[in-house]
CSV table of C-alpha atoms in Angstrom, one decimal:
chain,number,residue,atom,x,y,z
R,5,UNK,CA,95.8,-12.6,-16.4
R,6,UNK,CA,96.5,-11.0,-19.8
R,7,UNK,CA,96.7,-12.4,-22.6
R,8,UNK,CA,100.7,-12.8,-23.9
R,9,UNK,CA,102.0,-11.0,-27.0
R,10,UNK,CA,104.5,-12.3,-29.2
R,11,UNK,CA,107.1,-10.3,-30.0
R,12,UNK,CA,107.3,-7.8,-27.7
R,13,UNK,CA,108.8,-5.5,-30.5
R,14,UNK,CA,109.6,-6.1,-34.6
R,15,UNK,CA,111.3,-3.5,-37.3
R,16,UNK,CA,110.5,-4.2,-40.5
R,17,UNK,CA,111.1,-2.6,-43.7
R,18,UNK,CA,108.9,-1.7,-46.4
R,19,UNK,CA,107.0,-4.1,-48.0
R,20,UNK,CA,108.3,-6.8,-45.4
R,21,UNK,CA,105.6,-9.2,-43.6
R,22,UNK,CA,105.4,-9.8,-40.5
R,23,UNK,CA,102.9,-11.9,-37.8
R,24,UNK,CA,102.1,-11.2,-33.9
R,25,UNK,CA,100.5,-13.6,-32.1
R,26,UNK,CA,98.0,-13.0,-28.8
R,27,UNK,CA,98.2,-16.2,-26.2
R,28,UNK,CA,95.8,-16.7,-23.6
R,29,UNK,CA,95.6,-18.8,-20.4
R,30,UNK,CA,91.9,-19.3,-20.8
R,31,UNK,CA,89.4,-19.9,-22.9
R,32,UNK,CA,88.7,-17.7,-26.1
R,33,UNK,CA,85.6,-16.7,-27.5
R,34,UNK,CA,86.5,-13.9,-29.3
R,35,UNK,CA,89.4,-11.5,-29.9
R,36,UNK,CA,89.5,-8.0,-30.9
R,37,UNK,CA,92.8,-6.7,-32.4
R,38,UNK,CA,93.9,-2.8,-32.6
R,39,UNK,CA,96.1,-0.8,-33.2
R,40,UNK,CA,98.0,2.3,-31.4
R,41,UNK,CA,99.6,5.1,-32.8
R,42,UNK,CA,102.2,6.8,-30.7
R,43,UNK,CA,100.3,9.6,-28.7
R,44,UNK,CA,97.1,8.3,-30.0
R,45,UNK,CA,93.9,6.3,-28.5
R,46,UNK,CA,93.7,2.3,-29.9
R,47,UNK,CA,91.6,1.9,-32.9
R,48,UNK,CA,90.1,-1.1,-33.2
R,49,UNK,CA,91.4,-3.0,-36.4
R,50,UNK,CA,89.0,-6.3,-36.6
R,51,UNK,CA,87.4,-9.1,-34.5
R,52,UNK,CA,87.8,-12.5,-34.5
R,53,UNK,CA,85.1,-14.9,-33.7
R,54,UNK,CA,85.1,-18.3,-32.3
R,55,UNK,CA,85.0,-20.9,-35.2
R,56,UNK,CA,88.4,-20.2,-36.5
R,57,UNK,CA,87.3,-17.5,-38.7
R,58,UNK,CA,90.0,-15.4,-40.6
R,59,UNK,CA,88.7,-11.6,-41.6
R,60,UNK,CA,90.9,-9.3,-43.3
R,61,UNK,CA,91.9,-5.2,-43.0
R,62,UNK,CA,93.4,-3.7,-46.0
R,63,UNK,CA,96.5,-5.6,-46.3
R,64,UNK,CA,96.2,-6.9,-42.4
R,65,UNK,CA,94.7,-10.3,-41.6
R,66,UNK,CA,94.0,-12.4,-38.4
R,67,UNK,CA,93.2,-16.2,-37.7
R,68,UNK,CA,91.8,-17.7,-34.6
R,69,UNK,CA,92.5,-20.7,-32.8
R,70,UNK,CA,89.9,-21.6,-29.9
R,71,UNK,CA,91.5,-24.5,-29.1
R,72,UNK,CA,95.2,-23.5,-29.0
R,73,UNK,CA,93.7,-20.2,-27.4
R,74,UNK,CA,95.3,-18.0,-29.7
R,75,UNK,CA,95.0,-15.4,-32.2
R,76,UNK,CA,97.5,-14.4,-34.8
R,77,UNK,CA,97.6,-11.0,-37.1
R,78,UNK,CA,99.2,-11.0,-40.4
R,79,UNK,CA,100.6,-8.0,-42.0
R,80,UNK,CA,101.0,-8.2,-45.0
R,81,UNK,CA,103.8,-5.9,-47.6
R,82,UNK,CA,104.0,-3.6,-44.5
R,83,UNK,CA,103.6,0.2,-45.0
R,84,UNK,CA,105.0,3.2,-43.4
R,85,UNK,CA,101.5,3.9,-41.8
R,86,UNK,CA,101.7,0.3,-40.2
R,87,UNK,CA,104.0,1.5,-37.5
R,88,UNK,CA,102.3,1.6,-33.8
R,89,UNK,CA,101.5,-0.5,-31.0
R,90,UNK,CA,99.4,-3.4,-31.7
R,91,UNK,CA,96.9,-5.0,-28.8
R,92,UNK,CA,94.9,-7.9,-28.9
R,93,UNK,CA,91.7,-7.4,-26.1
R,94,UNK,CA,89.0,-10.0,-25.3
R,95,UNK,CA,86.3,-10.1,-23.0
R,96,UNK,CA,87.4,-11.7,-19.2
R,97,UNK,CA,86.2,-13.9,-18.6
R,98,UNK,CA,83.9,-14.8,-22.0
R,99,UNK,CA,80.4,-14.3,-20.3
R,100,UNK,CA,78.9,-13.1,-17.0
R,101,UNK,CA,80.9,-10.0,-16.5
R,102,UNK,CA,82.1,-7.1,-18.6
R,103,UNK,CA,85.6,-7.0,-17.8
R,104,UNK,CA,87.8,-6.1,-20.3
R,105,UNK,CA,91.3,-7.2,-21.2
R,106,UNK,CA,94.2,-6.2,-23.1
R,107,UNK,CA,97.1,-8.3,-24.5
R,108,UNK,CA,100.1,-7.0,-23.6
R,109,UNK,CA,101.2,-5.6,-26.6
R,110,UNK,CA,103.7,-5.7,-29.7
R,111,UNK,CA,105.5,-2.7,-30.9
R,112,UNK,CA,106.3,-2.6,-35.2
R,113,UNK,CA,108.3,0.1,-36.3
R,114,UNK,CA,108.4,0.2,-40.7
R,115,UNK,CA,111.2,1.7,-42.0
R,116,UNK,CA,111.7,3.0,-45.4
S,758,UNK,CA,78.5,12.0,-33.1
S,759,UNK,CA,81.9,13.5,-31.7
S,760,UNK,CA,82.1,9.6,-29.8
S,761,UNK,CA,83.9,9.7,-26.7
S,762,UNK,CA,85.4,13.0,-25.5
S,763,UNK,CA,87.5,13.5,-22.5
S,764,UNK,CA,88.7,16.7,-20.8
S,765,UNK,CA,91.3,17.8,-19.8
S,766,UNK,CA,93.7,16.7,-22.5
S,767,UNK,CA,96.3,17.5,-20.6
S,768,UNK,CA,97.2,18.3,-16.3
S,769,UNK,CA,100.1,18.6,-14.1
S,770,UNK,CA,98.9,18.1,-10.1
S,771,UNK,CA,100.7,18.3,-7.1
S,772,UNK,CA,101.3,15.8,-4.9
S,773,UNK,CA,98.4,14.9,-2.6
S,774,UNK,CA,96.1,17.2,-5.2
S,775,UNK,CA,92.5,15.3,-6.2
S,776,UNK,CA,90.7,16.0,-9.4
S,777,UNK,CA,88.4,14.8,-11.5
S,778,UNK,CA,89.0,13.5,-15.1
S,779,UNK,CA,85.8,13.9,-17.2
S,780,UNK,CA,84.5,11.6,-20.1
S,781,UNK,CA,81.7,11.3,-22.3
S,782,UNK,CA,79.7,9.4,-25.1
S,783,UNK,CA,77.1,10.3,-27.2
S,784,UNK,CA,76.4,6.6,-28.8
S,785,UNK,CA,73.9,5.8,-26.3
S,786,UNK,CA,76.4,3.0,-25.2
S,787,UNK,CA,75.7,1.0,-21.6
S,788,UNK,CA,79.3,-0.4,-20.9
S,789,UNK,CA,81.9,2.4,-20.4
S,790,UNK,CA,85.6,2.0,-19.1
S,791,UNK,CA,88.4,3.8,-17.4
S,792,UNK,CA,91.9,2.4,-18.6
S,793,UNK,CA,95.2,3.9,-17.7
S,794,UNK,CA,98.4,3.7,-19.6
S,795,UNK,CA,101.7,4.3,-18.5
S,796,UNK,CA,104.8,4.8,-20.5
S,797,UNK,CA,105.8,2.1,-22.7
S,798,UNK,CA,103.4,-0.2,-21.2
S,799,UNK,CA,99.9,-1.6,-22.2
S,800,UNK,CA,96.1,-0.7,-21.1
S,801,UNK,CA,95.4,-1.2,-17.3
S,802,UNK,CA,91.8,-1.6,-16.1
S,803,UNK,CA,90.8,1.0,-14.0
S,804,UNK,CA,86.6,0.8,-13.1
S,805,UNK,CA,84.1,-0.2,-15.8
S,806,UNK,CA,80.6,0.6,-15.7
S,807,UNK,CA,77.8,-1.7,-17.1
S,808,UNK,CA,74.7,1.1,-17.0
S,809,UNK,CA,73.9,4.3,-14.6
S,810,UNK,CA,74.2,3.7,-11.1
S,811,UNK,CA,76.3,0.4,-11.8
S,812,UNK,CA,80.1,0.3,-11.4
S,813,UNK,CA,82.9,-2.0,-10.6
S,814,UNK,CA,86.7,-1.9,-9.9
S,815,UNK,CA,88.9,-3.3,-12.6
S,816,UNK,CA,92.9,-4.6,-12.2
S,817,UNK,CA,94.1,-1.7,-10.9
S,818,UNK,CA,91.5,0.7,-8.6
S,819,UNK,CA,93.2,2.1,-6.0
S,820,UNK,CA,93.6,5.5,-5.6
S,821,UNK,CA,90.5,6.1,-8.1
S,822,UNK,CA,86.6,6.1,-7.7
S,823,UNK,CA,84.0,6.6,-10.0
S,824,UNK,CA,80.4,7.4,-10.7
S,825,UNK,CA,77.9,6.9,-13.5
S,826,UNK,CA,74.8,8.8,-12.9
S,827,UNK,CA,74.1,8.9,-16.4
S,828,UNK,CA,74.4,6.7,-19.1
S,829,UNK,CA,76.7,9.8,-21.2
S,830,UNK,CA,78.9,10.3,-18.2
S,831,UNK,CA,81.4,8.3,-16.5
S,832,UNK,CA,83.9,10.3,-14.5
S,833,UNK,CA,87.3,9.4,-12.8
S,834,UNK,CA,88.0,10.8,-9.3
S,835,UNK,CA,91.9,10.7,-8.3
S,836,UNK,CA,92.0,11.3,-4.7
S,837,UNK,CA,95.2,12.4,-3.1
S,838,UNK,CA,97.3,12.2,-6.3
S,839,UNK,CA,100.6,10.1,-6.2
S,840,UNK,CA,103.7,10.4,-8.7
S,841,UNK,CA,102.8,6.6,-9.2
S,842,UNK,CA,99.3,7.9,-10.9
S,843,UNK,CA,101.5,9.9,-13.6
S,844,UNK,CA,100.2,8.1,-16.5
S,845,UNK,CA,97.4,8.9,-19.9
S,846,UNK,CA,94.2,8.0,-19.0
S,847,UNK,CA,91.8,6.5,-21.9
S,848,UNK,CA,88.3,6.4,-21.3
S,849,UNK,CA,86.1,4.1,-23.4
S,850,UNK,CA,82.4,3.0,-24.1
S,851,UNK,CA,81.0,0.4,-26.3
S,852,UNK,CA,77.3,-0.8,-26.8
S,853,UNK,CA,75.8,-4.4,-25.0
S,854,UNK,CA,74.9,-7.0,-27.6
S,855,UNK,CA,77.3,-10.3,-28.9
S,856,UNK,CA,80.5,-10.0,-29.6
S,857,UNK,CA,80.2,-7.6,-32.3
S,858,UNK,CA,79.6,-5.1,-30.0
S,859,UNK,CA,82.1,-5.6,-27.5
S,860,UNK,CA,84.4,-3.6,-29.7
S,861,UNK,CA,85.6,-0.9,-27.9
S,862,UNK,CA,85.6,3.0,-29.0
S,863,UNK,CA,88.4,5.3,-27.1
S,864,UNK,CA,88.2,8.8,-26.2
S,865,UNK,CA,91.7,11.0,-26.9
S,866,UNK,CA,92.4,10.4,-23.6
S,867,UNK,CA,94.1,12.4,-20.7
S,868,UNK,CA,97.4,13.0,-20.0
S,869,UNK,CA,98.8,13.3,-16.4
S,870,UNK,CA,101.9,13.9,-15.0
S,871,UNK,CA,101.8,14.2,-10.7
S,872,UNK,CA,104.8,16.1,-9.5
Protein backbone atom coordinates (compact mmCIF):
# COMPACT_ATOMS: atom_id res chain seq x y z
CA UNK A 1 0.00 0.00 0.00
CA UNK A 2 1.37 3.53 -0.70
CA UNK A 3 2.44 5.69 1.33
CA UNK A 4 -0.32 8.74 2.09
CA UNK A 5 0.33 12.32 1.13
CA UNK A 6 -0.84 15.22 2.99
CA UNK A 7 -2.38 17.67 1.26
CA UNK A 8 -3.35 16.45 -1.77
CA UNK A 9 -2.99 20.01 -3.27
CA UNK A 10 -1.64 23.67 -1.63
CA UNK A 11 -1.42 27.36 -3.40
CA UNK A 12 0.85 29.41 -1.93
CA UNK A 13 2.17 32.73 -2.65
CA UNK A 14 5.51 33.97 -2.90
CA UNK A 15 7.66 33.73 -0.14
CA UNK A 16 4.89 31.71 1.84
CA UNK A 17 5.98 28.33 3.69
CA UNK A 18 4.47 25.47 3.46
CA UNK A 19 4.92 21.49 4.77
CA UNK A 20 3.76 18.04 3.11
CA UNK A 21 3.94 15.21 4.94
CA UNK A 22 4.37 11.33 3.51
CA UNK A 23 2.53 8.57 5.94
CA UNK A 24 3.10 5.05 5.79
CA UNK A 25 1.39 1.86 6.96
CA UNK A 26 4.68 0.12 7.54
CA UNK A 27 7.81 0.46 8.59
CA UNK A 28 10.40 3.16 7.32
CA UNK A 29 13.80 2.84 6.71
CA UNK A 30 14.30 5.45 4.40
CA UNK A 31 12.49 7.96 2.23
CA UNK A 32 13.38 9.63 -0.81
CA UNK A 33 11.47 12.95 -1.69
CA UNK A 34 11.11 14.53 -5.38
CA UNK A 35 9.88 16.63 -7.21
CA UNK A 36 7.65 16.77 -10.60
CA UNK A 37 7.41 19.35 -12.99
CA UNK A 38 4.34 19.44 -15.11
CA UNK A 39 5.28 17.43 -18.35
CA UNK A 40 8.53 16.52 -16.78
CA UNK A 41 10.16 13.14 -15.22
CA UNK A 42 10.59 13.29 -11.08
CA UNK A 43 13.86 14.56 -9.88
CA UNK A 44 14.93 13.38 -6.94
CA UNK A 45 15.20 16.23 -4.29
CA UNK A 46 16.90 14.45 -1.05
CA UNK A 47 16.79 11.28 1.12
CA UNK A 48 16.05 10.74 4.36
CA UNK A 49 17.63 8.13 6.54
CA UNK A 50 16.49 6.29 9.44
CA UNK A 51 17.69 7.97 12.67
CA UNK A 52 15.60 11.02 12.38
CA UNK A 53 17.95 12.82 10.29
CA UNK A 54 16.95 16.26 8.77
CA UNK A 55 18.99 17.20 5.34
CA UNK A 56 18.25 20.29 3.58
CA UNK A 57 17.82 21.44 -0.50
CA UNK A 58 18.30 25.05 -1.16
CA UNK A 59 15.50 26.50 0.80
CA UNK A 60 13.68 22.84 1.07
CA UNK A 61 14.12 20.68 4.10
CA UNK A 62 12.76 17.25 5.33
CA UNK A 63 12.62 15.39 8.85
CA UNK A 64 11.99 11.73 9.52
CA UNK A 65 10.14 9.94 11.97
CA UNK A 66 10.75 6.06 12.00
CA UNK A 67 8.58 5.64 14.62
CA UNK A 68 5.57 7.65 13.69
CA UNK A 69 6.41 6.30 10.10
CA UNK A 70 6.53 9.55 8.55
CA UNK A 71 8.37 11.96 6.64
CA UNK A 72 7.68 15.64 6.41
CA UNK A 73 9.25 18.38 3.73
CA UNK A 74 9.54 21.95 4.54
CA UNK A 75 9.51 24.61 2.02
CA UNK A 76 10.72 27.25 3.02
CA UNK A 77 9.97 31.40 1.43
CA UNK A 78 8.51 29.44 -1.59
CA UNK A 79 9.53 30.46 -5.06
CA UNK A 80 7.95 30.51 -8.38
CA UNK A 81 10.24 27.51 -9.49
CA UNK A 82 8.78 25.50 -6.41
CA UNK A 83 5.57 24.83 -8.25
CA UNK A 84 5.18 20.87 -9.26
CA UNK A 85 4.16 17.67 -8.03
CA UNK A 86 5.91 16.53 -5.03
CA UNK A 87 6.34 12.50 -4.20
CA UNK A 88 7.76 10.88 -1.42
CA UNK A 89 9.14 6.99 -2.62
CA UNK A 90 10.65 4.39 -0.39
CA UNK A 91 11.74 1.01 -0.87
CA UNK A 92 8.67 -1.87 -0.31
CA UNK A 93 9.14 -3.48 1.66
CA UNK A 94 12.69 -2.12 3.44
CA UNK A 95 14.86 -5.17 2.51
CA UNK A 96 14.64 -8.46 0.45
CA UNK A 97 13.07 -7.09 -2.62
CA UNK A 98 13.46 -4.16 -4.91
CA UNK A 99 10.15 -2.93 -5.19
CA UNK A 100 9.61 0.48 -5.35
CA UNK A 101 7.00 2.82 -4.02
CA UNK A 102 5.61 6.13 -4.52
CA UNK A 103 3.60 8.28 -2.14
CA UNK A 104 0.75 9.44 -3.64
CA UNK A 105 1.49 12.80 -4.20
CA UNK A 106 0.95 16.70 -3.32
CA UNK A 107 0.40 19.22 -5.89
CA UNK A 108 1.92 23.17 -4.91
CA UNK A 109 1.13 25.69 -7.14
CA UNK A 110 3.26 29.44 -6.18
CA UNK A 111 1.76 32.32 -7.24
CA UNK A 112 3.23 35.64 -7.69
CA UNK B 1 26.42 10.10 -19.66
CA UNK B 2 22.91 11.02 -21.46
CA UNK B 3 21.38 8.73 -18.20
CA UNK B 4 18.28 7.16 -19.02
CA UNK B 5 16.74 7.73 -22.58
CA UNK B 6 13.48 6.46 -23.77
CA UNK B 7 12.02 6.41 -27.25
CA UNK B 8 9.50 7.17 -28.64
CA UNK B 9 8.67 10.38 -26.89
CA UNK B 10 5.53 10.35 -28.10
CA UNK B 11 2.68 7.49 -29.97
CA UNK B 12 -0.81 7.26 -30.72
CA UNK B 13 -1.91 3.21 -31.37
CA UNK B 14 -4.95 1.79 -32.24
CA UNK B 15 -6.86 -0.28 -30.39
CA UNK B 16 -5.73 -3.96 -30.12
CA UNK B 17 -2.18 -2.44 -31.73
CA UNK B 18 1.21 -3.91 -29.68
CA UNK B 19 4.38 -2.13 -29.50
CA UNK B 20 7.30 -1.91 -27.82
CA UNK B 21 8.48 1.13 -25.62
CA UNK B 22 12.35 1.25 -25.52
CA UNK B 23 14.66 2.47 -22.56
CA UNK B 24 18.05 2.77 -21.76
CA UNK B 25 20.93 3.55 -19.28
CA UNK B 26 24.33 4.15 -19.62
CA UNK B 27 25.22 4.23 -15.56
CA UNK B 28 26.02 0.70 -15.45
CA UNK B 29 23.00 0.50 -12.98
CA UNK B 30 21.45 -3.23 -12.00
CA UNK B 31 17.95 -2.24 -10.83
CA UNK B 32 15.82 -0.69 -13.63
CA UNK B 33 11.86 0.10 -13.51
CA UNK B 34 8.92 0.55 -15.76
CA UNK B 35 6.34 3.08 -14.04
CA UNK B 36 3.34 4.42 -15.65
CA UNK B 37 1.48 7.64 -14.94
CA UNK B 38 -1.76 8.54 -15.84
CA UNK B 39 -3.35 11.97 -15.72
CA UNK B 40 -3.38 13.68 -12.56
CA UNK B 41 -2.41 10.71 -10.80
CA UNK B 42 0.89 9.39 -9.16
CA UNK B 43 3.61 6.67 -10.40
CA UNK B 44 2.22 3.10 -10.85
CA UNK B 45 4.61 0.10 -10.77
CA UNK B 46 4.80 -1.62 -13.86
CA UNK B 47 7.80 -4.60 -13.88
CA UNK B 48 11.25 -3.87 -12.27
CA UNK B 49 14.28 -5.68 -13.11
CA UNK B 50 17.07 -6.50 -10.54
CA UNK B 51 20.00 -7.51 -13.32
CA UNK B 52 19.85 -9.22 -17.00
CA UNK B 53 17.82 -12.09 -17.32
CA UNK B 54 15.88 -11.16 -13.90
CA UNK B 55 12.48 -9.51 -13.88
CA UNK B 56 9.33 -9.18 -11.84
CA UNK B 57 5.82 -7.72 -12.08
CA UNK B 58 5.14 -4.64 -10.03
CA UNK B 59 1.39 -3.18 -8.85
CA UNK B 60 0.08 -2.99 -12.03
CA UNK B 61 1.36 -5.74 -14.89
CA UNK B 62 -1.23 -6.66 -16.92
CA UNK B 63 -1.30 -6.03 -20.33
CA UNK B 64 2.69 -5.43 -20.30
CA UNK B 65 5.79 -7.89 -20.39
CA UNK B 66 9.20 -7.22 -20.37
CA UNK B 67 12.77 -8.35 -20.98
CA UNK B 68 16.19 -7.47 -19.78
CA UNK B 69 18.79 -9.15 -21.78
CA UNK B 70 21.25 -6.64 -21.03
CA UNK B 71 22.04 -4.70 -18.16
CA UNK B 72 21.51 -1.14 -20.63
CA UNK B 73 18.18 -2.30 -21.85
CA UNK B 74 14.97 -2.90 -20.33
CA UNK B 75 12.04 -2.74 -22.75
CA UNK B 76 8.24 -2.57 -22.29
CA UNK B 77 6.03 -4.78 -24.54
CA UNK B 78 2.12 -3.54 -24.64
CA UNK B 79 0.34 -6.36 -26.12
CA UNK B 80 -3.11 -5.71 -27.56
CA UNK B 81 -3.25 -2.02 -26.59
CA UNK B 82 -6.39 -0.79 -24.56
CA UNK B 83 -7.74 2.93 -24.15
CA UNK B 84 -7.15 1.99 -20.41
CA UNK B 85 -3.14 1.91 -21.26
CA UNK B 86 -3.34 5.71 -22.51
CA UNK B 87 -1.06 6.97 -19.99
CA UNK B 88 3.15 8.48 -19.93
CA UNK B 89 5.29 5.87 -19.36
CA UNK B 90 8.58 6.63 -17.11
CA UNK B 91 11.31 4.29 -17.21
CA UNK B 92 13.91 4.35 -14.45
CA UNK B 93 17.30 2.74 -13.24
CA UNK B 94 19.32 3.22 -10.22
CA UNK B 95 22.54 1.52 -8.95
CA UNK B 96 22.45 -1.64 -5.90
CA UNK B 97 24.26 -0.47 -2.78
CA UNK B 98 22.44 1.06 0.73
CA UNK B 99 20.06 3.45 0.72
CA UNK B 100 22.01 5.97 -0.91
CA UNK B 101 21.68 4.38 -3.92
CA UNK B 102 18.25 3.52 -4.11
CA UNK B 103 17.62 6.90 -5.42
CA UNK B 104 16.00 6.68 -8.48
CA UNK B 105 17.10 8.51 -12.04
CA UNK B 106 14.02 8.93 -14.64
CA UNK B 107 14.20 8.82 -18.32
CA UNK B 108 11.89 11.72 -20.24
CA UNK B 109 9.54 9.23 -20.49
CA UNK B 110 6.80 8.16 -23.13
CA UNK B 111 3.73 9.47 -23.87
CA UNK B 112 0.81 7.31 -25.03
CA UNK B 113 -2.53 7.88 -25.95
CA UNK B 114 -4.62 4.42 -27.37
CA UNK B 115 -7.47 5.42 -29.51
Amino acid sequence: QQPVQSPQAVILREGEDAVINCSSSKALYSVHWYRQKHGEAPVFLMILLKGGEQKGHEKISASFNEKKQQSSLYLTASQLSYSGTYFCGTPEPPSGTYKYIFGTGTRLKVLA
Amino acid sequence: NAGVTQTPKFRILKIGQSMTLQCAQDMNHNYMYWYRQDPGMGLKLIYYSVGAGITDKGEVPNGYNVSRSTTEDFPLRLELAAPSQTSVYFCASRSSGGPIQETQYFGPGTRLLVL
